[in-house]
Amino acid sequence: MPKRLRDAITGLHAFTGCDSTSCFAGKGKLKALKMLEGDQDHQDIFSRIGTLETISGQDMQVIETFVCQLYGNHLIPVLTKSDMIKSDNVSKARKVFFQIQRE
């Protein structure tokens, strides 16, 4: 296992829930781990997550994208005024999921 991935697993564990919480809001750790294995940006941020005093806007965007992908939102288009985009923002994703559930 590459060092970057080993380092990232600790941050992912903290983010998705520690020993007393077994999953991240209904999503298992295995799915999060599989996503982490396939994405260098996610590995970078999760390997640094325990060493940062504050999280930059850019790092927060990577984390939000991870959460949206965890819930499958990369497959759900979000309607904007001009075109269809794929949401990588948690607030937009929550709105879309809420609207879909009401239909």
JSON list of C-alpha atoms in Angstrom, two decimals:
[
{"chain": "A", "resi": 1, "resn": "MET", "atom": "CA", "xyz": [0.00, 0.00, 0.00]},
{"chain": "A", "resi": 2, "resn": "PRO", "atom": "CA", "xyz": [1.48, 3.40, -0.97]},
{"chain": "A", "resi": 3, "resn": "LYS", "atom": "CA", "xyz": [2.50, 5.74, 1.87]},
{"chain": "A", "resi": 4, "resn": "ARG", "atom": "CA", "xyz": [0.17, 8.50, 0.63]},
{"chain": "A", "resi": 5, "resn": "LEU", "atom": "CA", "xyz": [-2.81, 6.15, 0.92]},
{"chain": "A", "resi": 6, "resn": "ARG", "atom": "CA", "xyz": [-1.72, 4.89, 4.35]},
{"chain": "A", "resi": 7, "resn": "ASP", "atom": "CA", "xyz": [-1.46, 8.48, 5.60]},
{"chain": "A", "resi": 8, "resn": "ALA", "atom": "CA", "xyz": [-4.84, 9.38, 4.09]},
{"chain": "A", "resi": 9, "resn": "ILE", "atom": "CA", "xyz": [-6.66, 6.50, 5.78]},
{"chain": "A", "resi": 10, "resn": "THR", "atom": "CA", "xyz": [-6.16, 8.12, 9.20]},
{"chain": "A", "resi": 11, "resn": "GLY", "atom": "CA", "xyz": [-7.73, 11.38, 8.02]},
{"chain": "A", "resi": 12, "resn": "LEU", "atom": "CA", "xyz": [-10.54, 9.50, 6.31]},
{"chain": "A", "resi": 13, "resn": "HIS", "atom": "CA", "xyz": [-11.21, 7.55, 9.51]},
{"chain": "A", "resi": 14, "resn": "ALA", "atom": "CA", "xyz": [-11.48, 10.80, 11.48]},
{"chain": "A", "resi": 15, "resn": "PHE", "atom": "CA", "xyz": [-13.73, 12.38, 8.84]},
{"chain": "A", "resi": 16, "resn": "THR", "atom": "CA", "xyz": [-16.10, 9.45, 8.35]},
{"chain": "A", "resi": 17, "resn": "GLY", "atom": "CA", "xyz": [-16.45, 8.65, 12.02]},
{"chain": "A", "resi": 18, "resn": "CYS", "atom": "CA", "xyz": [-14.17, 7.20, 14.63]},
{"chain": "A", "resi": 19, "resn": "ASP", "atom": "CA", "xyz": [-14.57, 4.05, 16.70]},
{"chain": "A", "resi": 20, "resn": "SER", "atom": "CA", "xyz": [-17.90, 5.08, 18.23]},
{"chain": "A", "resi": 21, "resn": "THR", "atom": "CA", "xyz": [-19.45, 5.98, 14.85]},
{"chain": "A", "resi": 22, "resn": "SER", "atom": "CA", "xyz": [-19.40, 3.21, 12.30]},
{"chain": "A", "resi": 23, "resn": "CYS", "atom": "CA", "xyz": [-20.36, 5.13, 9.16]},
{"chain": "A", "resi": 24, "resn": "PHE", "atom": "CA", "xyz": [-20.69, 8.57, 7.58]},
{"chain": "A", "resi": 25, "resn": "ALA", "atom": "CA", "xyz": [-24.42, 9.39, 7.53]},
{"chain": "A", "resi": 26, "resn": "GLY", "atom": "CA", "xyz": [-25.53, 6.04, 6.18]},
{"chain": "A", "resi": 27, "resn": "LYS", "atom": "CA", "xyz": [-22.53, 5.41, 3.94]},
{"chain": "A", "resi": 28, "resn": "GLY", "atom": "CA", "xyz": [-20.07, 2.74, 4.96]},
{"chain": "A", "resi": 29, "resn": "LYS", "atom": "CA", "xyz": [-16.36, 3.22, 5.36]},
{"chain": "A", "resi": 30, "resn": "LEU", "atom": "CA", "xyz": [-15.63, 0.72, 2.61]},
{"chain": "A", "resi": 31, "resn": "LYS", "atom": "CA", "xyz": [-17.23, 2.92, -0.06]},
{"chain": "A", "resi": 32, "resn": "ALA", "atom": "CA", "xyz": [-15.29, 5.94, 1.23]},
{"chain": "A", "resi": 33, "resn": "LEU", "atom": "CA", "xyz": [-12.06, 3.91, 1.20]},
{"chain": "A", "resi": 34, "resn": "LYS", "atom": "CA", "xyz": [-12.64, 2.74, -2.39]},
{"chain": "A", "resi": 35, "resn": "MET", "atom": "CA", "xyz": [-13.18, 6.35, -3.45]},
{"chain": "A", "resi": 36, "resn": "LEU", "atom": "CA", "xyz": [-10.02, 7.40, -1.60]},
{"chain": "A", "resi": 37, "resn": "GLU", "atom": "CA", "xyz": [-7.96, 4.71, -3.34]},
{"chain": "A", "resi": 38, "resn": "GLY", "atom": "CA", "xyz": [-8.90, 6.05, -6.75]},
{"chain": "A", "resi": 39, "resn": "ASP", "atom": "CA", "xyz": [-8.30, 9.78, -6.29]},
{"chain": "A", "resi": 40, "resn": "GLN", "atom": "CA", "xyz": [-4.96, 11.51, -5.62]},
{"chain": "A", "resi": 41, "resn": "ASP", "atom": "CA", "xyz": [-6.60, 14.83, -4.62]},
{"chain": "A", "resi": 42, "resn": "HIS", "atom": "CA", "xyz": [-8.65, 13.09, -1.96]},
{"chain": "A", "resi": 43, "resn": "GLN", "atom": "CA", "xyz": [-5.58, 11.23, -0.72]},
{"chain": "A", "resi": 44, "resn": "ASP", "atom": "CA", "xyz": [-3.67, 14.51, -0.46]},
{"chain": "A", "resi": 45, "resn": "ILE", "atom": "CA", "xyz": [-6.31, 16.33, 1.58]},
{"chain": "A", "resi": 46, "resn": "PHE", "atom": "CA", "xyz": [-7.10, 13.41, 3.88]},
{"chain": "A", "resi": 47, "resn": "SER", "atom": "CA", "xyz": [-3.40, 12.82, 4.55]},
{"chain": "A", "resi": 48, "resn": "ARG", "atom": "CA", "xyz": [-3.12, 16.47, 5.64]},
{"chain": "A", "resi": 49, "resn": "ILE", "atom": "CA", "xyz": [-6.43, 16.77, 7.48]},
{"chain": "A", "resi": 50, "resn": "GLY", "atom": "CA", "xyz": [-4.96, 16.03, 10.90]},
{"chain": "A", "resi": 51, "resn": "THR", "atom": "CA", "xyz": [-2.02, 18.39, 10.46]},
{"chain": "A", "resi": 52, "resn": "LEU", "atom": "CA", "xyz": [-3.89, 21.54, 9.42]},
{"chain": "A", "resi": 53, "resn": "GLU", "atom": "CA", "xyz": [-4.97, 24.23, 11.87]},
{"chain": "A", "resi": 54, "resn": "THR", "atom": "CA", "xyz": [-7.47, 25.57, 9.36]},
{"chain": "A", "resi": 55, "resn": "ILE", "atom": "CA", "xyz": [-8.79, 24.20, 6.10]},
{"chain": "A", "resi": 56, "resn": "SER", "atom": "CA", "xyz": [-8.37, 26.41, 3.05]},
{"chain": "A", "resi": 57, "resn": "GLY", "atom": "CA", "xyz": [-11.21, 27.15, 0.66]},
{"chain": "A", "resi": 58, "resn": "GLN", "atom": "CA", "xyz": [-9.54, 24.99, -1.97]},
{"chain": "A", "resi": 59, "resn": "ASP", "atom": "CA", "xyz": [-9.18, 22.05, 0.44]},
{"chain": "A", "resi": 60, "resn": "MET", "atom": "CA", "xyz": [-12.79, 22.50, 1.54]},
{"chain": "A", "resi": 61, "resn": "GLN", "atom": "CA", "xyz": [-13.89, 22.28, -2.10]},
{"chain": "A", "resi": 62, "resn": "VAL", "atom": "CA", "xyz": [-12.07, 18.95, -2.46]},
{"chain": "A", "resi": 63, "resn": "ILE", "atom": "CA", "xyz": [-13.77, 17.67, 0.71]},
{"chain": "A", "resi": 64, "resn": "GLU", "atom": "CA", "xyz": [-17.19, 18.85, -0.50]},
{"chain": "A", "resi": 65, "resn": "THR", "atom": "CA", "xyz": [-16.63, 17.11, -3.83]},
{"chain": "A", "resi": 66, "resn": "PHE", "atom": "CA", "xyz": [-15.74, 13.93, -1.94]},
{"chain": "A", "resi": 67, "resn": "VAL", "atom": "CA", "xyz": [-18.97, 14.10, 0.08]},
{"chain": "A", "resi": 68, "resn": "CYS", "atom": "CA", "xyz": [-21.07, 14.72, -3.05]},
{"chain": "A", "resi": 69, "resn": "GLN", "atom": "CA", "xyz": [-19.42, 11.78, -4.80]},
{"chain": "A", "resi": 70, "resn": "LEU", "atom": "CA", "xyz": [-19.92, 9.62, -1.71]},
{"chain": "A", "resi": 71, "resn": "TYR", "atom": "CA", "xyz": [-23.65, 10.14, -2.08]},
{"chain": "A", "resi": 72, "resn": "GLY", "atom": "CA", "xyz": [-23.57, 9.63, -5.83]},
{"chain": "A", "resi": 73, "resn": "ASN", "atom": "CA", "xyz": [-24.27, 13.27, -6.64]},
{"chain": "A", "resi": 74, "resn": "HIS", "atom": "CA", "xyz": [-21.72, 13.29, -9.45]},
{"chain": "A", "resi": 75, "resn": "LEU", "atom": "CA", "xyz": [-24.46, 11.55, -11.41]},
{"chain": "A", "resi": 76, "resn": "ILE", "atom": "CA", "xyz": [-27.22, 14.07, -10.64]},
{"chain": "A", "resi": 77, "resn": "PRO", "atom": "CA", "xyz": [-27.26, 17.21, -12.79]},
{"chain": "A", "resi": 78, "resn": "VAL", "atom": "CA", "xyz": [-28.13, 20.52, -11.15]},
{"chain": "A", "resi": 79, "resn": "LEU", "atom": "CA", "xyz": [-30.19, 22.96, -13.21]},
{"chain": "A", "resi": 80, "resn": "THR", "atom": "CA", "xyz": [-28.79, 26.50, -13.35]},
{"chain": "A", "resi": 81, "resn": "LYS", "atom": "CA", "xyz": [-30.09, 29.51, -15.26]},
{"chain": "A", "resi": 82, "resn": "SER", "atom": "CA", "xyz": [-27.85, 28.91, -18.25]},
{"chain": "A", "resi": 83, "resn": "ASP", "atom": "CA", "xyz": [-27.01, 25.22, -18.37]},
{"chain": "A", "resi": 84, "resn": "MET", "atom": "CA", "xyz": [-26.77, 21.89, -16.62]},
{"chain": "A", "resi": 85, "resn": "ILE", "atom": "CA", "xyz": [-23.78, 21.39, -14.32]},
{"chain": "A", "resi": 86, "resn": "LYS", "atom": "CA", "xyz": [-22.69, 18.58, -12.04]},
{"chain": "A", "resi": 87, "resn": "SER", "atom": "CA", "xyz": [-22.81, 19.57, -8.41]},
{"chain": "A", "resi": 88, "resn": "ASP", "atom": "CA", "xyz": [-19.67, 19.42, -6.29]},
{"chain": "A", "resi": 89, "resn": "ASN", "atom": "CA", "xyz": [-21.15, 21.61, -3.55]},
{"chain": "A", "resi": 90, "resn": "VAL", "atom": "CA", "xyz": [-22.82, 20.00, -0.55]},
{"chain": "A", "resi": 91, "resn": "SER", "atom": "CA", "xyz": [-25.48, 22.72, -0.24]},
{"chain": "A", "resi": 92, "resn": "LYS", "atom": "CA", "xyz": [-26.48, 22.33, -3.89]},
{"chain": "A", "resi": 93, "resn": "ALA", "atom": "CA", "xyz": [-26.49, 18.56, -3.54]},
{"chain": "A", "resi": 94, "resn": "ARG", "atom": "CA", "xyz": [-28.77, 18.68, -0.49]},
{"chain": "A", "resi": 95, "resn": "LYS", "atom": "CA", "xyz": [-31.19, 20.93, -2.38]},
{"chain": "A", "resi": 96, "resn": "VAL", "atom": "CA", "xyz": [-31.27, 18.56, -5.37]},
{"chain": "A", "resi": 97, "resn": "PHE", "atom": "CA", "xyz": [-31.80, 15.50, -3.17]},
{"chain": "A", "resi": 98, "resn": "PHE", "atom": "CA", "xyz": [-34.61, 17.28, -1.31]},
{"chain": "A", "resi": 99, "resn": "GLN", "atom": "CA", "xyz": [-36.31, 18.26, -4.57]},
{"chain": "A", "resi": 100, "resn": "ILE", "atom": "CA", "xyz": [-36.02, 14.73, -5.95]},
{"chain": "A", "resi": 101, "resn": "GLN", "atom": "CA", "xyz": [-37.55, 13.24, -2.80]},
{"chain": "A", "resi": 102, "resn": "ARG", "atom": "CA", "xyz": [-40.53, 15.61, -3.01]},
{"chain": "A", "resi": 103, "resn": "GLU", "atom": "CA", "xyz": [-41.34, 14.57, -6.60]}
]
